[in-house]
Coordinates of C-alpha atoms and ligand atoms in Angstrom, one line a residue:
X1 CA 16.6 -46.7 124.8
X2 CA 16.2 -49.7 127.1
X3 CA 17.1 -49.2 130.7
X4 CA 17.4 -51.9 133.2
X5 CA 16.2 -50.8 136.6
X6 CA 17.8 -52.7 139.5
X7 CA 16.6 -51.3 142.8
X8 CA 18.5 -53.8 145.0
X9 CA 18.3 -53.7 148.8
X10 CA 17.9 -51.3 151.8
X11 CA 17.2 -47.8 150.6
X12 CA 17.8 -48.9 147.0
X13 CA 14.1 -49.2 146.1
X14 CA 13.2 -45.8 147.6
X15 CA 16.0 -43.8 145.9
X16 CA 15.6 -45.6 142.6
X17 CA 11.9 -44.8 142.5
X18 CA 12.7 -41.1 142.7
X19 CA 15.2 -41.3 139.8
X20 CA 12.7 -43.2 137.7
X21 CA 10.0 -40.6 138.4
X22 CA 12.5 -37.9 137.3
X23 CA 13.2 -39.9 134.1
X24 CA 9.5 -40.3 133.4
X25 CA 9.0 -36.5 133.9
X26 CA 11.5 -35.8 131.2
X27 CA 9.3 -37.5 128.6
X28 CA 12.1 -39.2 126.9
X29 CA 11.2 -42.4 125.0
X30 CA 12.5 -45.2 127.1
X31 CA 11.7 -48.8 127.9
X32 CA 12.2 -49.5 131.6
X33 CA 12.5 -53.1 132.9
X34 CA 13.0 -53.9 136.5
X35 CA 14.9 -56.9 138.0
X36 CA 16.2 -58.0 141.3
X37 CA 19.9 -57.9 142.3
X38 CA 21.8 -58.4 145.6
X39 CA 19.8 -59.6 148.6
X40 CA 16.6 -59.1 146.5
X41 CA 18.0 -61.5 143.9
X42 CA 19.0 -64.0 146.5
X43 CA 15.6 -63.9 148.1
X44 CA 13.8 -64.4 144.8
X45 CA 16.1 -66.7 142.9
X46 CA 18.8 -67.9 145.4
X47 CA 21.4 -65.9 143.6
X48 CA 22.6 -62.3 144.1
X49 CA 22.9 -61.9 140.4
X50 CA 20.2 -64.1 138.8
X51 CA 20.8 -65.1 135.2
X52 CA 17.6 -63.3 134.1
X53 CA 19.0 -60.0 135.7
X54 CA 22.4 -60.4 134.0
X55 CA 20.6 -61.2 130.7
X56 CA 18.5 -58.1 131.0
X57 CA 21.5 -56.0 131.8
X58 CA 23.4 -57.3 128.8
X59 CA 20.4 -56.5 126.5
X60 CA 19.9 -53.0 127.9
X61 CA 21.6 -49.8 126.7
X62 CA 22.1 -48.7 130.3
X63 CA 21.5 -49.8 133.9
X64 CA 20.2 -47.8 136.8
X65 CA 21.1 -49.5 140.1
X66 CA 20.1 -48.5 143.7
X67 CA 22.4 -50.3 146.1
X68 CA 22.9 -53.8 147.4
X69 CA 23.5 -55.3 150.9
X70 CA 22.0 -55.9 154.2
X71 CA 23.4 -57.1 157.5
X72 CA 20.8 -60.0 157.5
X73 CA 22.8 -61.6 154.6
X74 CA 26.2 -61.4 156.4
X75 CA 26.0 -65.1 157.5
X76 CA 25.5 -66.4 153.9
X77 CA 28.4 -68.1 152.1
X78 CA 30.5 -65.4 150.3
X79 CA 29.2 -66.3 146.8
X80 CA 25.6 -65.7 147.9
X81 CA 26.2 -62.4 149.6
X82 CA 24.5 -59.3 147.9
X83 CA 27.9 -57.5 147.2
X84 CA 28.9 -60.5 145.0
X85 CA 26.0 -59.6 142.7
X86 CA 27.5 -56.1 142.2
X87 CA 31.0 -57.4 141.6
X88 CA 29.8 -60.0 139.2
X89 CA 27.6 -57.6 137.1
X90 CA 30.6 -55.1 136.9
X91 CA 32.8 -57.9 135.7
X92 CA 30.1 -59.6 133.5
X93 CA 29.5 -56.4 131.6
X94 CA 33.2 -55.4 131.6
X95 CA 32.4 -52.1 133.3
X96 CA 36.1 -51.2 134.0
X97 CA 35.9 -47.5 134.3
X98 CA 34.2 -46.0 137.3
X99 CA 33.7 -42.2 137.3
X100 CA 33.0 -40.6 140.6
X101 CA 32.6 -36.8 140.5
X102 CA 32.8 -35.0 143.8
X103 CA 31.1 -31.7 143.5
X104 CA 30.3 -29.4 146.4
X105 CA 27.1 -27.4 145.7
X106 CA 27.5 -23.9 147.2
X107 CA 24.2 -24.4 149.1
X108 CA 25.8 -27.3 151.0
X109 CA 29.1 -25.8 151.9
X110 CA 28.0 -25.8 155.6
X111 CA 27.3 -29.6 155.4
X112 CA 30.9 -30.4 154.5
X113 CA 33.2 -31.5 157.4
X114 CA 35.8 -29.0 156.2
X115 CA 36.0 -25.2 156.4
X116 CA 34.3 -23.5 153.5
X117 CA 37.5 -21.8 152.2
X118 CA 39.0 -25.2 151.7
X119 CA 36.1 -26.9 149.9
X120 CA 34.0 -24.1 148.3
X121 CA 33.5 -24.7 144.6
X122 CA 35.1 -28.1 144.8
X123 CA 34.7 -30.1 141.6
X124 CA 36.9 -33.1 141.2
X125 CA 36.6 -36.3 139.2
X126 CA 37.9 -39.6 140.5
X127 CA 38.5 -42.3 137.8
X128 CA 38.6 -45.7 139.5
X129 CA 39.5 -48.9 137.8
X130 CA 36.7 -51.3 138.6
X131 CA 37.2 -54.8 137.4
X132 CA 40.8 -55.7 138.5
X133 CA 43.1 -55.3 141.4
X134 CA 43.0 -57.1 144.8
X135 CA 39.2 -57.4 144.6
X136 CA 39.4 -59.9 141.8
X137 CA 43.0 -61.2 141.8
X138 CA 43.7 -64.9 142.2
X139 CA 44.8 -66.7 144.4
X140 CA 42.5 -65.7 147.1
X141 CA 40.8 -67.3 150.1
X142 CA 41.3 -68.4 153.7
X143 CA 43.3 -71.6 154.1
X144 CA 45.4 -73.4 156.7
X145 CA 49.1 -72.9 156.2
X146 CA 52.1 -75.2 156.8
X147 CA 52.2 -74.1 160.5
X148 CA 48.7 -75.2 160.9
X149 CA 47.3 -71.7 161.4
X150 CA 44.7 -70.0 159.2
X151 CA 45.9 -67.5 156.7
X152 CA 44.0 -65.1 154.5
X153 CA 45.2 -64.4 150.9
X154 CA 44.3 -61.7 148.4
X155 CA 46.3 -60.9 145.4
X156 CA 46.9 -57.4 143.9
X157 CA 47.4 -57.7 140.2
X158 CA 47.0 -55.6 137.1
X159 CA 47.9 -56.5 133.5
X160 CA 49.3 -53.9 131.2
X161 CA 46.1 -53.8 129.0
X162 CA 43.9 -53.3 132.1
X163 CA 46.0 -50.3 133.1
X164 CA 46.2 -48.9 129.6
X165 CA 42.4 -48.8 129.1
X166 CA 41.7 -47.0 132.3
X167 CA 44.5 -44.6 131.7
X168 CA 43.1 -43.7 128.3
X169 CA 39.7 -43.0 129.9
X170 CA 41.3 -40.7 132.5
X171 CA 43.4 -38.8 130.0
X172 CA 40.3 -38.3 127.8
X173 CA 38.4 -36.9 130.8
X174 CA 41.4 -34.7 131.7
X175 CA 41.4 -33.3 128.2
X176 CA 37.8 -32.3 128.5
X177 CA 38.4 -30.6 131.9
X178 CA 41.5 -28.7 133.1
X179 CA 44.1 -31.0 131.5
X180 CA 45.5 -32.0 134.9
X181 CA 45.7 -35.6 135.8
X182 CA 47.0 -37.0 139.1
X183 CA 47.7 -40.7 139.1
X184 CA 47.5 -42.4 142.6
X185 CA 49.7 -45.4 143.4
X186 CA 51.9 -46.9 146.0
X187 CA 54.8 -47.4 143.6
X188 CA 57.4 -47.2 146.4
X189 CA 56.1 -50.4 148.0
X190 CA 53.9 -52.3 145.5
X191 CA 55.2 -53.7 142.2
X192 CA 51.7 -53.8 140.8
X193 CA 51.5 -50.0 141.1
X194 CA 55.1 -49.5 140.0
X195 CA 53.9 -51.0 136.6
X196 CA 50.8 -48.7 136.9
X197 CA 53.1 -45.6 137.2
X198 CA 55.4 -46.7 134.3
X199 CA 52.4 -47.2 132.0
X200 CA 50.8 -43.8 133.0
X201 CA 54.1 -42.1 132.1
X202 CA 54.4 -44.0 128.8
X203 CA 50.8 -43.1 127.8
X204 CA 51.2 -39.5 128.8
X205 CA 53.3 -39.0 125.6
X206 CA 50.1 -39.5 123.6
X207 CA 48.5 -36.7 125.6
X208 CA 51.1 -33.9 125.6
X209 CA 48.6 -31.3 126.6
X210 CA 47.8 -33.1 129.9
X211 CA 49.9 -32.4 132.9
X212 CA 50.4 -35.8 134.6
X213 CA 51.5 -35.9 138.2
X214 CA 51.8 -38.9 140.6
X215 CA 51.1 -39.2 144.3
X216 CA 51.3 -42.1 146.8
X217 CA 47.9 -43.1 148.1
X218 CA 48.7 -42.3 151.7
X219 CA 49.7 -38.8 150.8
X220 CA 46.6 -38.5 148.5
X221 CA 44.4 -39.4 151.5
X222 CA 46.0 -36.6 153.4
X223 CA 46.0 -34.1 150.6
X224 CA 42.2 -34.6 149.9
X225 CA 41.5 -33.3 153.4
X226 CA 44.3 -30.7 153.5
X227 CA 43.8 -29.1 150.1
X228 CA 41.3 -30.9 147.9
X229 CA 41.1 -28.2 145.3
X230 CA 44.7 -28.9 144.1
X231 CA 43.1 -31.9 142.3
X232 CA 41.0 -32.0 139.1
X233 CA 41.1 -35.5 137.7
X234 CA 42.5 -38.4 139.8
X235 CA 43.0 -41.9 138.4
X236 CA 43.7 -44.9 140.5
X237 CA 43.1 -48.7 140.9
X238 CA 40.2 -50.4 142.4
X239 CA 41.0 -50.6 146.1
X240 CA 42.6 -47.2 146.4
X241 CA 39.7 -45.6 144.4
X242 CA 37.1 -47.3 146.6
X243 CA 38.6 -45.7 149.7
X244 CA 39.5 -42.3 148.3
X245 CA 36.2 -41.8 146.6
X246 CA 34.4 -42.4 149.9
X247 CA 36.7 -39.9 151.6
X248 CA 36.0 -37.3 148.8
X249 CA 32.3 -37.8 149.3
X250 CA 32.5 -36.4 152.8
X251 CA 34.0 -33.2 151.4
X252 CA 30.7 -32.7 149.6
X253 CA 28.6 -32.8 152.7
X254 CA 27.1 -36.3 152.4
X255 CA 27.6 -39.5 150.6
X256 CA 24.0 -39.1 149.6
X257 CA 25.1 -36.5 147.0
X258 CA 27.6 -38.6 145.1
X259 CA 26.7 -40.2 141.7
X260 CA 28.8 -42.6 139.8
X261 CA 29.1 -44.1 136.3
X262 CA 30.7 -47.5 135.5
X263 CA 31.4 -47.7 131.8
X264 CA 32.6 -50.4 129.3
X265 CA 34.8 -49.6 126.3
X266 CA 31.6 -48.6 124.3
X267 CA 30.3 -46.3 126.9
X268 CA 27.5 -48.6 127.9
X269 CA 27.1 -48.0 131.5
X270 CA 25.7 -48.8 134.9
X271 CA 24.8 -45.8 137.0
X272 CA 24.5 -45.9 140.7
X273 CA 24.9 -43.7 143.8
X274 CA 28.4 -44.1 145.4
X275 CA 26.9 -45.0 148.7
X276 CA 25.6 -48.4 150.0
X277 CA 22.1 -49.6 150.9
X278 CA 22.1 -47.8 154.3
X279 CA 20.1 -50.5 156.1
X280 CA 20.1 -48.3 159.2
X281 CA 17.6 -45.9 157.5
X282 CA 16.0 -48.2 155.0
X283 CA 12.2 -48.1 154.7
X284 CA 11.9 -44.8 156.5
X285 CA 11.6 -42.6 153.5
X286 CA 14.4 -40.3 154.8
X287 CA 17.3 -41.3 152.5
X288 CA 18.8 -38.7 150.1
X289 CA 17.8 -39.6 146.5
X290 CA 20.0 -36.9 144.9
X291 CA 23.0 -39.2 144.3
X292 CA 20.8 -41.6 142.3
X293 CA 19.1 -38.7 140.4
X294 CA 22.5 -37.3 139.6
X295 CA 23.6 -40.7 138.4
X296 CA 20.7 -40.5 135.9
X297 CA 22.2 -37.3 134.7
X298 CA 25.4 -39.1 134.1
X299 CA 23.6 -41.8 132.1
X300 CA 22.3 -39.1 129.7
X301 CA 25.8 -37.6 129.5
X302 CA 28.0 -40.7 129.0
X303 CA 25.7 -43.4 127.5
X304 CA 23.1 -41.4 125.6
X305 CA 25.4 -38.5 124.7
X306 CA 22.6 -36.2 125.6
X307 CA 24.2 -33.2 127.4
X308 CA 20.9 -31.3 127.3
X309 CA 19.0 -33.6 129.5
X310 CA 22.1 -34.3 131.8
X311 CA 22.3 -30.5 132.4
X312 CA 18.6 -30.2 132.9
X313 CA 18.6 -32.8 135.7
X314 CA 21.7 -31.3 137.3
X315 CA 20.1 -27.8 137.2
X316 CA 16.9 -29.1 138.7
X317 CA 18.9 -30.6 141.6
X318 CA 20.6 -27.4 142.2
X319 CA 17.4 -25.5 142.0
X320 CA 15.7 -27.8 144.6
X321 CA 18.7 -27.2 146.9
X322 CA 18.6 -23.5 146.4
X323 CA 14.9 -23.5 147.3
X324 CA 16.1 -24.8 150.7
X325 CA 14.9 -28.5 150.4
X326 CA 17.1 -30.8 152.4
X327 CA 16.9 -34.5 153.4
X328 CA 18.1 -35.3 156.9
X329 CA 21.7 -36.1 156.0
X330 CA 22.3 -32.5 154.6
X331 CA 19.9 -30.6 156.8
X332 CA 20.9 -27.6 158.9
X333 CA 18.7 -25.4 161.0
X334 CA 16.6 -23.1 158.8
X335 CA 16.3 -25.5 155.9
X336 CA 13.1 -27.2 154.7
X337 CA 13.5 -30.7 155.9
X338 CA 12.0 -33.2 153.4
X339 CA 11.6 -36.9 153.0
X340 CA 13.1 -38.9 150.2
X341 CA 10.0 -38.8 148.1
X342 CA 9.5 -35.1 148.7
X343 CA 13.0 -34.4 147.5
X344 CA 12.2 -36.4 144.4
X345 CA 9.1 -34.3 143.9
X346 CA 11.1 -31.1 144.5
X347 CA 13.5 -32.0 141.7
X348 CA 10.7 -32.8 139.3
X349 CA 9.1 -29.4 140.2
X350 CA 12.4 -27.7 139.4
X351 CA 12.9 -29.4 136.0
X352 CA 11.4 -26.4 134.1
Ligands
NAD401 P1 26.4 -47.1 153.4 O1 26.9 -46.2 152.3 O2 25.2 -47.9 153.1 O3 26.0 -46.2 154.7 C1 27.0 -45.4 155.4 C2 26.3 -44.3 156.2 O4 25.8 -43.3 155.2 C3 25.1 -44.8 157.0 O5 25.0 -44.1 158.1 C4 23.9 -44.5 156.1 O6 22.7 -44.2 156.7 C5 24.4 -43.2 155.3 N1 23.8 -43.1 154.0 C6 24.2 -43.8 152.9 N2 23.5 -43.4 151.8 C7 22.7 -42.4 152.3 C8 21.7 -41.7 151.6 N3 21.4 -41.8 150.3 N4 21.0 -40.8 152.3 C9 21.3 -40.6 153.6 N5 22.2 -41.3 154.3 C10 22.9 -42.2 153.6 O7 27.6 -48.0 153.9 P2 27.7 -49.2 155.0 O8 26.8 -48.9 156.2 O9 29.1 -49.4 155.2 O10 27.1 -50.5 154.2 C11 25.8 -50.9 154.3 C12 25.5 -52.0 153.3 O11 25.7 -51.5 152.0 C13 26.5 -53.1 153.4 O12 25.8 -54.3 153.2 C14 27.5 -52.9 152.3 O13 28.1 -54.1 151.8 C15 26.6 -52.3 151.3 N6 27.3 -51.4 150.3 C16 26.8 -51.4 149.0 C17 27.4 -50.6 148.1 C18 26.7 -50.6 146.7 O14 25.6 -51.2 146.5 N7 27.3 -50.0 145.7 C19 28.4 -49.8 148.4 C20 28.9 -49.7 149.7 C21 28.3 -50.6 150.7

């Protein structure tokens, strides 16, 4: 197995190192090759996704990514900004299916912003389409309109085939879980998502065991806070999924706990924490590495089809938490406050 390691920017290198150390401790035969992306790619090669990095990602079986972005790159032209590296690698590898589990570990129930009876035992999966929608739709840009004033344009668009392939992924995941799938759209206002809803309904006939429901995105945002346990698997487009998955992350105590997988149609995947590069805490060795370590577990599950090692990593994370180890973002009085690297060591010590 060849794994591309793309640490990226901000806390990326710190958290990626912890996941790589866990991987090495598992003693699985892997070839690890590191390359720059995001601001690191721009600084080294003048491009947030250097050709050599994309080439490595194409030739690898899986990719482990830290995070990209730093405020110091905000003044760069848009195509040179770190986030473009991420959008381009997702598009370049056709990683259209983004899986974001939001699981609340019982040990962290106090870290959630909601009351324990509302969130305890929460375990939901958000399936987000990742390579279409308003983030990629053309035309886009800022131009001067006929009245001589500046106008910004982005275009929400989805083709039938794009909707179908993400729908199949979501129905398959629902089949493996509780057979409940909620599709999130804004079909009352947006034609793009009216089509989305029609296709979801059409495809549901191929999955008669799955109970398909629909919800408007504004209501979903509310219901995730009011009664998140009503959901099991949610499927939605790129922009709604971006926002809802960040909202769901807060239910689990910290965005530092949320892993993600982005898969192509052959289950080749890029694995990364759901959070960003956290420039405010970068270089301080205080970031939570668990989302990245849990992303590694997802790599074993979805790309390597190795449930044993996936469960082993997840159990070690749970054990480290139950032993009281907490990084600053999930710390409460009475816990053992640890650094990013100490949390990595605690997970490795809990592997057996
Ligand atoms: P962010 O996720 O980086 O940070 C939001 C807040 O969460 C910050 O207070 C940060 O300190 C905290 N945080 C995030 N991850 C943490 C962790 N592992 N442990 C402890 N605390 C953590 O989002 P932002 O501040 O909006 O964006 C910062 C940069 O990251 C921007 O340049 C943005 O474009 C980029 N970004 C990248 C990705 C990605 O690489 N996938 C995703 C989102 C944002």
